[in-house]
Short mmCIF file of C-alpha atoms in Angstrom, two decimals:
data_model
loop_
_atom_site.label_atom_id
_atom_site.label_comp_id
_atom_site.label_asym_id
_atom_site.label_seq_id
_atom_site.Cartn_x
_atom_site.Cartn_y
_atom_site.Cartn_z
CA MET Q 1 1.29 -6.64 -1.56
CA ASP Q 2 0.92 -10.43 -0.96
CA PRO Q 3 -2.55 -10.92 0.67
CA ASN Q 4 -1.03 -13.47 3.14
CA ARG Q 5 1.58 -10.98 4.26
CA ARG Q 6 -0.91 -8.08 4.58
CA SER Q 7 -3.19 -10.38 6.85
CA LEU Q 8 -0.21 -11.45 9.05
CA ARG Q 9 0.56 -7.66 9.52
CA TRP Q 10 -3.01 -7.22 10.95
CA LEU Q 11 -2.49 -10.15 13.06
CA VAL Q 12 0.74 -8.93 14.43
CA ALA Q 13 -0.60 -5.38 15.04
CA ILE Q 14 -3.45 -6.30 17.54
CA PRO Q 15 -1.41 -8.34 20.04
CA THR Q 16 1.39 -5.75 19.80
CA LEU Q 17 -0.79 -2.79 20.35
CA PHE Q 18 -2.52 -4.57 23.32
CA LEU Q 19 0.74 -5.54 25.05
CA ALA Q 20 2.23 -2.10 24.32
CA TYR Q 21 -0.44 -0.12 26.14
CA PHE Q 22 -1.30 -2.56 28.97
CA PHE Q 23 2.15 -3.98 29.54
CA VAL Q 24 5.02 -1.87 28.22
CA TYR Q 25 3.58 1.42 28.88
CA PRO Q 26 2.80 0.56 32.60
CA LEU Q 27 6.41 -0.69 33.06
CA VAL Q 28 7.99 2.39 31.61
CA SER Q 29 5.70 4.53 33.74
CA ILE Q 30 6.86 2.67 36.83
CA LEU Q 31 10.46 3.47 35.94
CA TRP Q 32 9.54 7.07 35.29
CA VAL Q 33 7.85 7.39 38.74
CA SER Q 34 10.90 5.80 40.44
CA LEU Q 35 13.21 8.35 38.76
CA THR Q 36 11.03 11.43 39.34
CA SER Q 37 11.45 12.73 42.78
CA GLY Q 38 8.12 13.70 43.73
CA ASP Q 39 9.00 14.81 47.23
CA GLY Q 40 12.65 15.51 46.75
CA ARG Q 41 14.01 12.16 47.98
CA SER Q 42 16.97 10.45 46.28
CA TRP Q 43 17.03 6.75 45.51
CA ALA Q 44 19.18 6.17 48.52
CA GLU Q 45 16.61 7.86 50.91
CA ILE Q 46 13.90 5.91 49.29
CA LEU Q 47 15.77 2.59 49.72
CA GLN Q 48 16.57 3.54 53.36
CA THR Q 49 12.83 4.35 54.03
CA ALA Q 50 11.73 1.09 52.53
CA ARG Q 51 14.28 -0.83 54.30
CA ILE Q 52 15.17 -2.51 50.88
CA GLY Q 53 18.28 -4.10 52.27
CA ARG Q 54 16.43 -6.22 54.79
CA VAL Q 55 13.52 -6.80 52.41
CA ALA Q 56 15.74 -7.88 49.46
CA TRP Q 57 17.97 -10.07 51.84
CA PHE Q 58 14.88 -11.89 53.17
CA SER Q 59 13.43 -12.23 49.54
CA VAL Q 60 16.81 -13.86 48.40
CA TRP Q 61 17.55 -16.16 51.29
CA GLN Q 62 13.99 -17.51 51.91
CA ALA Q 63 13.78 -18.19 48.07
CA ALA Q 64 17.13 -20.04 48.21
CA ALA Q 65 16.13 -21.94 51.31
CA SER Q 66 12.72 -22.79 49.85
CA THR Q 67 14.41 -24.21 46.63
CA VAL Q 68 16.88 -26.36 48.50
CA LEU Q 69 14.12 -27.76 50.78
CA THR Q 70 11.74 -28.33 47.73
CA VAL Q 71 14.57 -30.04 45.70
CA LEU Q 72 15.86 -32.24 48.62
CA LEU Q 73 12.23 -33.30 49.42
CA GLY Q 74 10.98 -33.55 45.81
CA MET Q 75 13.91 -35.79 44.56
CA PRO Q 76 12.70 -39.02 46.29
CA VAL Q 77 9.19 -38.37 44.90
CA ALA Q 78 10.43 -37.99 41.58
CA TRP Q 79 12.36 -41.09 41.76
CA ALA Q 80 9.42 -43.17 42.96
CA PHE Q 81 7.19 -41.82 40.23
CA SER Q 82 9.60 -41.97 37.41
CA ARG Q 83 11.44 -45.29 38.01
CA PHE Q 84 8.54 -47.62 38.89
CA ASP Q 85 5.15 -48.49 37.36
CA PHE Q 86 2.20 -49.43 39.58
CA PRO Q 87 -1.65 -49.22 39.40
CA GLY Q 88 -2.90 -45.64 39.65
CA ARG Q 89 0.55 -44.10 38.97
CA ARG Q 90 -0.84 -41.48 36.53
CA LEU Q 91 -3.76 -40.46 38.71
CA LEU Q 92 -1.59 -40.25 41.90
CA ARG Q 93 0.97 -38.12 40.00
CA ALA Q 94 -1.93 -35.87 38.57
CA ALA Q 95 -3.11 -35.47 42.34
CA MET Q 96 0.50 -34.29 43.40
CA THR Q 97 -0.18 -31.31 40.94
CA ILE Q 98 -3.16 -30.09 42.64
CA PRO Q 99 -1.40 -27.78 45.12
CA PHE Q 100 0.67 -26.20 42.36
CA VAL Q 101 -2.45 -24.80 40.64
CA MET Q 102 -4.14 -23.71 43.80
CA PRO Q 103 -4.70 -19.94 44.30
CA THR Q 104 -2.12 -18.57 46.99
CA VAL Q 105 -5.01 -17.45 49.23
CA VAL Q 106 -6.44 -21.02 49.21
CA VAL Q 107 -3.09 -22.29 50.28
CA ALA Q 108 -2.64 -19.64 52.87
CA ALA Q 109 -6.09 -20.42 54.21
CA ALA Q 110 -5.24 -24.11 54.49
CA PHE Q 111 -2.01 -23.36 56.47
CA MET Q 112 -3.90 -21.00 58.66
CA VAL Q 113 -6.15 -23.87 59.76
CA LEU Q 114 -3.15 -26.31 60.24
CA PHE Q 115 -0.60 -23.89 61.88
CA GLY Q 116 -2.76 -21.13 63.32
CA ARG Q 117 -2.47 -19.58 66.78
CA THR Q 118 -5.01 -22.03 68.29
CA SER Q 119 -3.40 -25.09 66.59
CA ALA Q 120 -1.19 -27.77 68.10
CA LEU Q 121 1.65 -26.30 66.15
CA PRO Q 122 1.30 -22.59 65.98
CA LEU Q 123 3.75 -21.29 63.16
CA VAL Q 124 1.82 -18.29 61.66
CA GLU Q 125 4.07 -15.19 61.43
CA THR Q 126 7.17 -17.34 61.56
CA VAL Q 127 9.54 -17.90 58.71
CA TRP Q 128 8.95 -21.77 59.01
CA ILE Q 129 5.38 -21.51 57.77
CA ILE Q 130 6.58 -19.57 54.67
CA LEU Q 131 9.18 -22.14 53.86
CA ILE Q 132 6.75 -25.05 54.26
CA ALA Q 133 4.11 -23.34 52.24
CA HIS Q 134 6.67 -22.76 49.45
CA VAL Q 135 7.63 -26.40 49.56
CA PHE Q 136 3.89 -27.36 49.48
CA TYR Q 137 3.36 -25.29 46.55
CA ASN Q 138 6.32 -26.12 44.56
CA LEU Q 139 7.08 -29.86 45.14
CA ALA Q 140 5.12 -30.69 41.88
CA VAL Q 141 7.62 -28.70 39.91
CA VAL Q 142 10.37 -30.95 41.05
CA VAL Q 143 8.35 -34.09 40.55
CA ARG Q 144 7.24 -33.06 36.98
CA VAL Q 145 10.70 -31.57 35.73
CA VAL Q 146 13.12 -33.78 37.22
CA GLY Q 147 10.88 -36.90 36.99
CA GLY Q 148 10.35 -36.31 33.43
CA MET Q 149 14.12 -36.43 32.76
CA TRP Q 150 14.66 -39.28 35.21
CA GLU Q 151 12.20 -41.41 33.49
CA SER Q 152 14.05 -41.16 30.22
CA ILE Q 153 17.22 -42.21 31.46
CA ASP Q 154 18.38 -45.51 29.90
CA ASP Q 155 18.78 -48.17 32.60
CA ARG Q 156 21.78 -49.78 30.79
CA LEU Q 157 23.95 -46.81 32.01
CA VAL Q 158 23.48 -47.48 35.54
CA GLU Q 159 23.59 -51.17 35.14
CA ALA Q 160 27.02 -50.61 33.32
CA ALA Q 161 28.40 -48.76 36.35
CA ARG Q 162 27.01 -51.52 38.78
CA THR Q 163 28.69 -54.25 36.93
CA MET Q 164 31.96 -52.35 37.20
CA GLY Q 165 31.84 -52.54 40.98
CA ALA Q 166 29.85 -49.13 41.77
CA ASN Q 167 27.47 -49.38 44.67
CA ARG Q 168 23.99 -47.72 44.45
CA TRP Q 169 25.16 -44.45 45.80
CA THR Q 170 28.35 -44.32 43.55
CA ALA Q 171 26.21 -45.15 40.45
CA PHE Q 172 23.61 -42.60 41.39
CA ARG Q 173 26.45 -39.89 41.96
CA THR Q 174 28.48 -40.56 38.99
CA VAL Q 175 25.93 -41.52 36.30
CA THR Q 176 22.29 -40.40 37.15
CA LEU Q 177 23.16 -37.11 38.97
CA PRO Q 178 25.15 -35.53 36.09
CA LEU Q 179 22.34 -36.65 33.64
CA LEU Q 180 19.64 -35.05 35.89
CA ARG Q 181 21.62 -31.81 36.49
CA PRO Q 182 19.90 -29.80 33.67
CA ALA Q 183 16.39 -30.87 34.97
CA ILE Q 184 17.33 -30.04 38.63
CA ALA Q 185 18.68 -26.59 37.43
CA ALA Q 186 15.52 -26.00 35.61
CA ALA Q 187 13.16 -26.93 38.57
CA SER Q 188 15.43 -24.97 40.87
CA ALA Q 189 15.26 -21.71 38.69
CA ILE Q 190 11.34 -22.08 38.69
CA VAL Q 191 11.03 -22.65 42.39
CA PHE Q 192 13.55 -19.89 43.12
CA LEU Q 193 11.60 -17.34 41.00
CA PHE Q 194 8.20 -18.47 42.37
CA SER Q 195 9.46 -18.17 46.05
CA PHE Q 196 11.29 -14.86 45.26
CA THR Q 197 8.19 -13.30 43.86
CA SER Q 198 5.96 -14.76 46.50
CA PHE Q 199 3.14 -12.43 47.48
CA GLY Q 200 -0.08 -13.90 48.87
CA VAL Q 201 1.62 -16.62 50.98
CA VAL Q 202 4.15 -14.09 52.57
CA LEU Q 203 1.30 -11.37 52.97
CA LEU Q 204 -1.09 -13.65 54.78
CA LEU Q 205 1.26 -15.98 56.65
CA GLY Q 206 4.32 -13.86 57.40
CA GLY Q 207 2.58 -10.99 59.29
CA ILE Q 208 4.10 -7.63 59.46
CA ARG Q 209 7.42 -9.12 60.36
CA TYR Q 210 8.27 -10.77 57.15
CA SER Q 211 8.14 -8.97 53.73
CA THR Q 212 9.26 -9.94 50.22
CA ILE Q 213 9.87 -7.18 47.67
CA GLU Q 214 6.41 -8.05 46.35
CA VAL Q 215 4.80 -7.42 49.67
CA ALA Q 216 6.88 -4.32 50.23
CA VAL Q 217 5.66 -2.84 46.93
CA TRP Q 218 2.04 -3.48 48.02
CA ARG Q 219 2.65 -1.91 51.51
CA ARG Q 220 4.40 1.27 50.12
CA TYR Q 221 1.44 1.57 47.55
CA PHE Q 222 -1.14 1.67 50.41
CA LEU Q 223 1.06 4.10 52.50
CA LEU Q 224 0.58 6.42 49.49
CA ASP Q 225 4.31 6.08 48.73
CA LEU Q 226 4.20 5.78 45.02
CA GLN Q 227 7.71 6.60 44.40
CA GLY Q 228 8.92 4.12 46.99
CA ALA Q 229 6.56 1.38 45.52
CA ALA Q 230 7.89 2.14 42.01
CA THR Q 231 11.53 2.01 43.07
CA LEU Q 232 11.05 -1.49 44.67
CA ALA Q 233 9.15 -2.70 41.66
CA VAL Q 234 12.14 -1.64 39.32
CA ILE Q 235 14.54 -3.61 41.74
CA GLN Q 236 12.15 -6.55 41.57
CA LEU Q 237 12.20 -6.50 37.74
CA ILE Q 238 16.10 -6.27 37.70
CA GLY Q 239 16.39 -9.32 40.04
CA VAL Q 240 14.07 -11.42 37.97
CA THR Q 241 15.90 -10.53 34.80
CA VAL Q 242 19.27 -11.25 36.45
CA VAL Q 243 18.05 -14.73 37.44
CA LEU Q 244 16.56 -15.55 34.00
CA THR Q 245 19.52 -14.33 32.21
CA VAL Q 246 21.96 -16.41 34.54
CA TYR Q 247 20.01 -19.47 34.15
CA ALA Q 248 19.61 -19.10 30.25
CA ARG Q 249 23.36 -18.75 29.96
CA TRP Q 250 23.86 -21.83 32.22
CA GLN Q 251 21.54 -23.79 30.29
CA ARG Q 252 23.12 -23.09 26.96
CA LYS Q 253 26.61 -24.14 28.11
CA ARG Q 254 25.29 -27.47 29.62
CA GLN Q 255 22.92 -28.84 27.09
CA THR Q 256 23.70 -32.60 26.81
CA GLN Q 257 22.39 -35.69 24.66
CA GLN Q 258 21.83 -39.08 25.93
CA ALA Q 259 20.42 -42.37 25.06
CA VAL Q 260 16.82 -42.61 26.00
CA ARG Q 261 15.26 -45.61 27.71
CA THR Q 262 12.65 -47.66 25.89
CA GLY Q 263 10.03 -50.09 27.17
CA ARG Q 264 7.71 -50.01 30.22
CA LEU Q 265 9.00 -49.07 33.66
CA PRO Q 266 9.30 -52.13 36.18
CA ALA Q 267 7.07 -52.65 39.08
CA PRO Q 268 8.76 -52.31 42.45
CA THR Q 269 9.84 -55.90 43.67
CA GLY Q 270 10.54 -57.30 47.11
CA TRP Q 271 8.99 -56.08 50.21
CA LYS Q 272 11.74 -53.60 50.91
CA GLU Q 273 11.52 -51.78 47.65
CA ARG Q 274 7.76 -51.85 47.70
CA THR Q 275 7.95 -50.21 51.35
CA VAL Q 276 10.31 -47.52 50.17
CA VAL Q 277 8.48 -46.54 47.01
CA PHE Q 278 4.88 -46.67 48.43
CA GLY Q 279 6.14 -45.09 51.71
CA ILE Q 280 7.56 -42.14 49.93
CA ILE Q 281 4.48 -41.85 47.74
CA GLY Q 282 2.12 -42.13 50.72
CA ALA Q 283 4.05 -39.44 52.67
CA ALA Q 284 4.13 -37.11 49.71
CA LEU Q 285 0.37 -37.48 49.21
CA ILE Q 286 -0.42 -36.77 52.87
CA GLY Q 287 1.81 -33.67 52.76
CA GLU Q 288 0.37 -32.44 49.47
CA LEU Q 289 -3.34 -33.27 49.90
CA GLY Q 290 -3.73 -33.13 53.71
CA PRO Q 291 -3.84 -29.40 54.10
CA LEU Q 292 -6.37 -29.17 51.33
CA VAL Q 293 -8.65 -31.87 53.16
CA THR Q 294 -8.19 -30.04 56.37
CA LEU Q 295 -9.48 -26.84 54.78
CA VAL Q 296 -12.63 -28.57 53.44
CA VAL Q 297 -13.33 -30.04 56.87
CA ARG Q 298 -12.87 -26.56 58.42
CA SER Q 299 -15.25 -25.04 56.13
CA PHE Q 300 -18.22 -27.28 57.44
CA THR Q 301 -17.18 -26.75 61.11
CA THR Q 302 -19.48 -24.40 62.96
CA ALA Q 303 -20.10 -23.47 66.61
CA ASN Q 304 -22.85 -26.18 66.72
CA GLY Q 305 -20.82 -28.84 65.11
CA TYR Q 306 -20.71 -29.73 61.46
CA GLY Q 307 -22.97 -28.18 59.04
CA PHE Q 308 -23.57 -25.61 56.17
CA ALA Q 309 -23.79 -22.39 58.04
CA ASN Q 310 -20.49 -20.96 56.76
CA TYR Q 311 -21.65 -21.50 53.10
CA ALA Q 312 -25.29 -20.22 53.93
CA ALA Q 313 -23.89 -17.05 55.40
CA LEU Q 314 -22.18 -16.20 52.09
CA THR Q 315 -25.50 -15.03 50.74
CA ASN Q 316 -25.92 -12.47 53.54
CA PRO Q 317 -24.61 -8.81 53.47
CA ASP Q 318 -21.28 -8.35 55.32
CA SER Q 319 -19.79 -5.01 56.67
CA ALA Q 320 -16.66 -5.82 55.00
CA PHE Q 321 -18.25 -5.47 51.44
CA LEU Q 322 -20.44 -3.30 49.44
CA VAL Q 323 -21.91 -6.45 48.22
CA THR Q 324 -22.73 -10.01 49.50
CA PRO Q 325 -19.80 -12.49 49.53
CA ALA Q 326 -21.71 -14.53 47.02
CA THR Q 327 -21.59 -11.57 44.57
CA ALA Q 328 -17.73 -12.02 44.72
CA ILE Q 329 -18.16 -15.64 43.38
CA GLY Q 330 -20.21 -14.13 40.43
CA ASN Q 331 -17.69 -11.53 39.79
CA SER Q 332 -14.82 -13.94 39.67
CA LEU Q 333 -16.72 -16.16 37.24
CA ARG Q 334 -17.58 -13.19 35.10
CA PHE Q 335 -13.94 -11.79 35.16
CA GLY Q 336 -12.80 -15.05 34.26
CA LEU Q 337 -14.93 -15.59 31.28
CA ALA Q 338 -13.83 -12.04 29.96
CA ALA Q 339 -10.21 -13.00 30.56
CA VAL Q 340 -10.59 -16.19 28.64
CA ALA Q 341 -12.17 -14.25 25.75
CA LEU Q 342 -9.26 -11.67 25.81
CA ALA Q 343 -6.61 -14.18 26.13
CA VAL Q 344 -7.92 -16.52 23.51
CA LEU Q 345 -8.41 -13.65 21.05
CA ILE Q 346 -4.98 -12.13 21.53
CA GLY Q 347 -3.07 -15.30 22.10
CA GLY Q 348 -4.78 -17.13 19.13
CA LEU Q 349 -3.81 -14.24 16.66
CA ALA Q 350 -0.36 -14.25 18.00
CA SER Q 351 -0.02 -18.00 17.64
CA VAL Q 352 -1.05 -17.88 14.00
CA VAL Q 353 1.78 -15.47 13.33
CA ILE Q 354 4.32 -17.29 15.25
CA ALA Q 355 3.41 -20.55 13.86
CA ALA Q 356 3.77 -19.06 10.29
CA ARG Q 357 7.38 -17.89 11.12
CA ARG Q 358 6.79 -14.48 9.82
CA THR Q 359 8.17 -12.55 12.74
CA SER Q 360 11.50 -12.33 14.46
CA THR Q 361 12.04 -13.61 18.06
CA TRP Q 362 11.13 -10.09 19.54
CA PHE Q 363 7.34 -10.78 19.04
CA ASP Q 364 7.60 -14.29 20.80
CA THR Q 365 9.70 -12.72 23.63
CA LEU Q 366 7.30 -9.84 24.09
CA LEU Q 367 4.32 -12.26 24.47
CA MET Q 368 6.30 -14.20 27.00
CA LEU Q 369 7.41 -11.27 29.19
CA PRO Q 370 4.15 -10.86 31.30
CA LEU Q 371 4.92 -14.40 32.60
CA GLY Q 372 8.25 -13.29 34.06
CA THR Q 373 6.72 -10.05 35.57
CA SER Q 374 5.06 -10.29 38.86
CA ALA Q 375 1.23 -9.75 39.01
CA VAL Q 376 2.00 -7.00 41.77
CA THR Q 377 4.06 -5.13 39.38
CA ILE Q 378 1.36 -5.29 36.61
CA GLY Q 379 -1.41 -4.18 38.92
CA PHE Q 380 0.74 -1.43 40.32
CA GLY Q 381 1.66 -0.34 36.80
CA PHE Q 382 -2.11 -0.13 35.85
CA ILE Q 383 -2.58 2.40 38.60
CA VAL Q 384 0.46 4.43 37.75
CA ALA Q 385 -0.17 4.74 34.00
CA LEU Q 386 -3.71 4.03 32.77
CA ASP Q 387 -5.05 7.62 33.34
CA TRP Q 388 -4.12 8.53 29.79
CA PRO Q 389 -5.62 9.03 27.18
CA ILE Q 390 -8.62 8.29 29.16
CA ASP Q 391 -8.71 7.27 32.83
CA LEU Q 392 -9.24 3.56 33.09
CA ARG Q 393 -8.03 3.10 36.60
CA THR Q 394 -11.69 2.96 38.07
CA SER Q 395 -12.88 0.47 35.36
CA THR Q 396 -13.72 -3.04 36.30
CA MET Q 397 -12.58 -4.10 32.95
CA LEU Q 398 -8.91 -3.70 34.16
CA VAL Q 399 -9.29 -6.90 36.14
CA PRO Q 400 -9.98 -9.29 33.33
CA ILE Q 401 -7.31 -7.43 31.09
CA ALA Q 402 -4.66 -7.92 33.93
CA HIS Q 403 -5.69 -11.57 34.12
CA ALA Q 404 -5.44 -11.92 30.44
CA LEU Q 405 -1.81 -10.45 30.27
CA VAL Q 406 -0.90 -13.40 32.62
CA ALA Q 407 -2.83 -15.97 30.74
CA ILE Q 408 -1.85 -15.05 27.08
CA PRO Q 409 1.53 -16.91 27.24
CA PHE Q 410 -0.25 -20.15 28.24
CA VAL Q 411 -2.58 -19.72 25.32
CA VAL Q 412 0.31 -19.25 22.91
CA ARG Q 413 2.41 -22.16 24.26
CA THR Q 414 -0.51 -24.53 23.82
CA THR Q 415 -1.61 -23.26 20.41
CA VAL Q 416 1.57 -22.72 18.53
CA PRO Q 417 2.76 -26.44 18.39
CA VAL Q 418 -0.57 -27.46 16.97
CA LEU Q 419 -0.64 -24.75 14.35
CA ALA Q 420 2.96 -25.47 13.38
CA SER Q 421 2.12 -29.03 12.88
CA ILE Q 422 -0.40 -28.40 10.12
CA ARG Q 423 0.89 -29.42 6.81
CA ASN Q 424 1.28 -26.48 4.37
CA HIS Q 425 -0.17 -28.54 1.49
CA LEU Q 426 -3.64 -28.33 3.19
CA ARG Q 427 -3.59 -24.48 3.07
CA GLU Q 428 -2.07 -24.61 -0.43
CA ALA Q 429 -4.83 -26.96 -1.69
CA ALA Q 430 -7.42 -24.58 -0.10
CA ALA Q 431 -5.89 -21.58 -1.83
CA THR Q 432 -5.70 -23.28 -5.14
CA LEU Q 433 -9.40 -23.96 -4.94
CA GLY Q 434 -9.89 -20.23 -4.42
CA ALA Q 435 -10.10 -19.69 -0.66
CA SER Q 436 -8.96 -16.33 0.59
CA PRO Q 437 -6.37 -16.20 3.50
CA ARG Q 438 -9.26 -15.49 5.85
CA GLN Q 439 -11.25 -18.49 4.68
CA VAL Q 440 -8.15 -20.74 5.10
CA LEU Q 441 -7.67 -19.65 8.51
CA ARG Q 442 -11.27 -20.14 9.40
CA LYS Q 443 -11.73 -23.54 7.34
CA ILE Q 444 -8.32 -25.06 8.00
CA ASP Q 445 -6.37 -23.62 11.02
CA PHE Q 446 -9.13 -22.78 13.38
CA PRO Q 447 -10.99 -26.28 13.38
CA ILE Q 448 -7.56 -27.97 14.01
CA ALA Q 449 -6.29 -25.69 16.65
CA ALA Q 450 -9.76 -25.35 18.41
CA LYS Q 451 -8.92 -28.01 20.93
CA ALA Q 452 -5.65 -26.26 21.80
CA LEU Q 453 -7.26 -22.84 22.13
CA ALA Q 454 -9.88 -24.44 24.32
CA ALA Q 455 -7.19 -25.91 26.65
CA GLY Q 456 -5.33 -22.48 26.74
CA GLY Q 457 -8.71 -20.85 27.58
CA GLY Q 458 -9.19 -23.28 30.43
CA LEU Q 459 -5.77 -22.39 31.88
CA ALA Q 460 -6.62 -18.70 31.44
CA PHE Q 461 -9.87 -19.30 33.33
CA ALA Q 462 -7.98 -21.13 36.15
CA VAL Q 463 -5.36 -18.28 36.34
CA SER Q 464 -8.14 -15.65 36.48
CA LEU Q 465 -9.96 -17.45 39.27
CA GLY Q 466 -6.91 -17.54 41.71
CA GLU Q 467 -5.19 -14.32 40.58
CA PHE Q 468 -4.72 -11.99 43.62
CA GLY Q 469 -1.53 -9.87 43.29
CA ALA Q 470 -2.72 -7.44 40.42
CA THR Q 471 -6.29 -7.73 41.44
CA SER Q 472 -5.54 -6.49 44.98
CA PHE Q 473 -4.61 -3.19 43.30
CA ILE Q 474 -7.26 -2.86 40.81
CA ALA Q 475 -10.50 -4.54 42.07
CA ARG Q 476 -13.04 -1.96 42.97
CA PRO Q 477 -14.63 -2.26 46.53
CA SER Q 478 -18.08 -2.77 44.80
CA ALA Q 479 -16.73 -5.70 42.72
CA PRO Q 480 -14.35 -7.82 44.84
CA THR Q 481 -13.26 -11.29 43.34
CA LEU Q 482 -13.07 -14.44 45.43
CA PRO Q 483 -9.28 -14.12 46.41
CA VAL Q 484 -9.83 -10.51 47.37
CA ALA Q 485 -12.78 -11.45 49.55
CA ILE Q 486 -11.06 -14.39 51.21
CA PHE Q 487 -7.99 -12.00 51.88
CA ARG Q 488 -10.42 -9.63 53.60
CA PHE Q 489 -12.12 -12.28 55.81
CA LEU Q 490 -8.80 -13.71 56.89
CA ALA Q 491 -7.61 -10.26 57.92
CA ARG Q 492 -10.58 -10.09 60.40
CA PRO Q 493 -10.31 -11.60 63.77
CA ALA Q 494 -13.80 -12.73 64.09
CA GLU Q 495 -14.64 -16.60 64.05
CA ALA Q 496 -17.53 -16.02 61.70
CA SER Q 497 -15.31 -14.34 59.11
CA PHE Q 498 -12.83 -17.14 59.29
CA GLY Q 499 -15.55 -19.72 58.52
CA LYS Q 500 -16.78 -17.69 55.56
CA ALA Q 501 -13.16 -17.44 54.48
CA MET Q 502 -12.89 -21.37 54.65
CA ALA Q 503 -16.11 -21.83 52.74
CA MET Q 504 -14.96 -19.39 49.94
CA SER Q 505 -11.54 -20.89 49.80
CA THR Q 506 -13.17 -24.51 49.44
CA ILE Q 507 -15.37 -23.28 46.63
CA LEU Q 508 -12.54 -21.68 44.79
CA MET Q 509 -10.41 -24.79 45.27
CA LEU Q 510 -12.92 -27.02 43.92
CA VAL Q 511 -13.69 -24.89 40.91
CA THR Q 512 -10.01 -24.64 40.04
CA ALA Q 513 -9.53 -28.35 40.52
CA VAL Q 514 -12.29 -29.18 38.22
CA VAL Q 515 -11.05 -26.93 35.43
CA ILE Q 516 -7.40 -28.20 35.72
CA LEU Q 517 -8.72 -31.84 35.60
CA ALA Q 518 -11.01 -31.14 32.67
CA ILE Q 519 -8.03 -29.64 30.81
CA ASP Q 520 -5.69 -32.56 31.85
CA GLY Q 521 -8.32 -35.04 30.53
CA TYR Q 522 -8.99 -33.16 27.37
CA ARG Q 523 -5.15 -33.04 26.57
CA ALA Q 524 -4.73 -36.71 27.33
CA GLY Q 525 -7.58 -37.59 24.98
CA ASP Q 526 -7.14 -35.16 22.02
CA LEU Q 527 -3.72 -33.54 21.98
#
């Protein structure tokens, strides 16, 4: 057998076995539990008990409303960043991305400070705070996706419409908007899916009155209704699959080609244009960064003024934990490093195979599936399935494994393009000189792809630090992570607990921001 083919088979086998046991098997087990009537209830009775109609309707309409609001508010910001050049443009656009990479518990904590019961505008446990939080979270998606397309549109198309008598609005409606439609649809699909599968924001800000399907799965599980939770998880998977399928078909039918603009963007001219552009950007930055700044200020607020008391209290034992809160920080860092090692190993092996184009599309699709599956479903699937052949459900290793599942697609997507760009004559020259396939991989592919793997590993670390949905199912009481600890503190009414939650949220936010900015700088300089 060709040694290259034999080596690639081994590279395919390891990621496939990992995903088969830790992803496919739990999903099949959830489906089995949903169809197996443990207490004699039919699907109709389960759905009635779980009030699925009300939950599903809320999941859909709040996601639709969040999408419409995010697109409407994001379009002017995308226009300002994509059509004009000005000092600090790249830095300000990067700052707009920070809320999108923040863990959900950090966002919820920030909004509790701004819109809590004792604030000037108490919105907690209303639908408004859920919608505002989703817009805050996803505005960067519209700015990045739509702005990227808008920046590439050739100015001459709009100028031609203006010379034919069209005013600004008519030129936008008849020329620019049709060209932007695919990007708007892509951004809308992403925002809708994120809002439809929203868990941490709805759980912490919506109270018991509002519940998405994700939250309903979590609540049915902790009410010991496994069959009800499994049924809801299956409905969730069906809903996500339908949305992705509809969007993929729509996208294939409406792919367009257009002339691409060249040259530098113009600076805003005249006081009216400058006022509009910088007014939009200023308002967007206040809306996106204001809650996070408020969170930091609140973390230093104590009963005696400002100080570090909330941070110092993290080293003291607390009745909510079997360990000190500071231990949760150490757990998150430890789990994050383990998740990085797993994601880089599995994702790196898979990337080599995909870049070599020796597999069909099923392998690539299998690797991407965890990205479209909710973290709550993954965590619940672990609890339902992983008691065979040995019981892993009490093992702390499940936490980094769940995080790695979510992170592997990021490693693959950052590494495959780099590996695919390596010219084959380099590998052929090494083979001609007597290098084995393993030596070619170690001496040629790995050094070139190392930076991409490092960037993917950084994303995996950030994902692991903020992951809450799956971790809330599988984290042991003796080994909580930062998001789990923050959730427990926020769930308690004591003021001291709220201060600790703010301090831990600030630490989590700063570590996540440092990792993401490091990755951004790494990519800008080397990839």
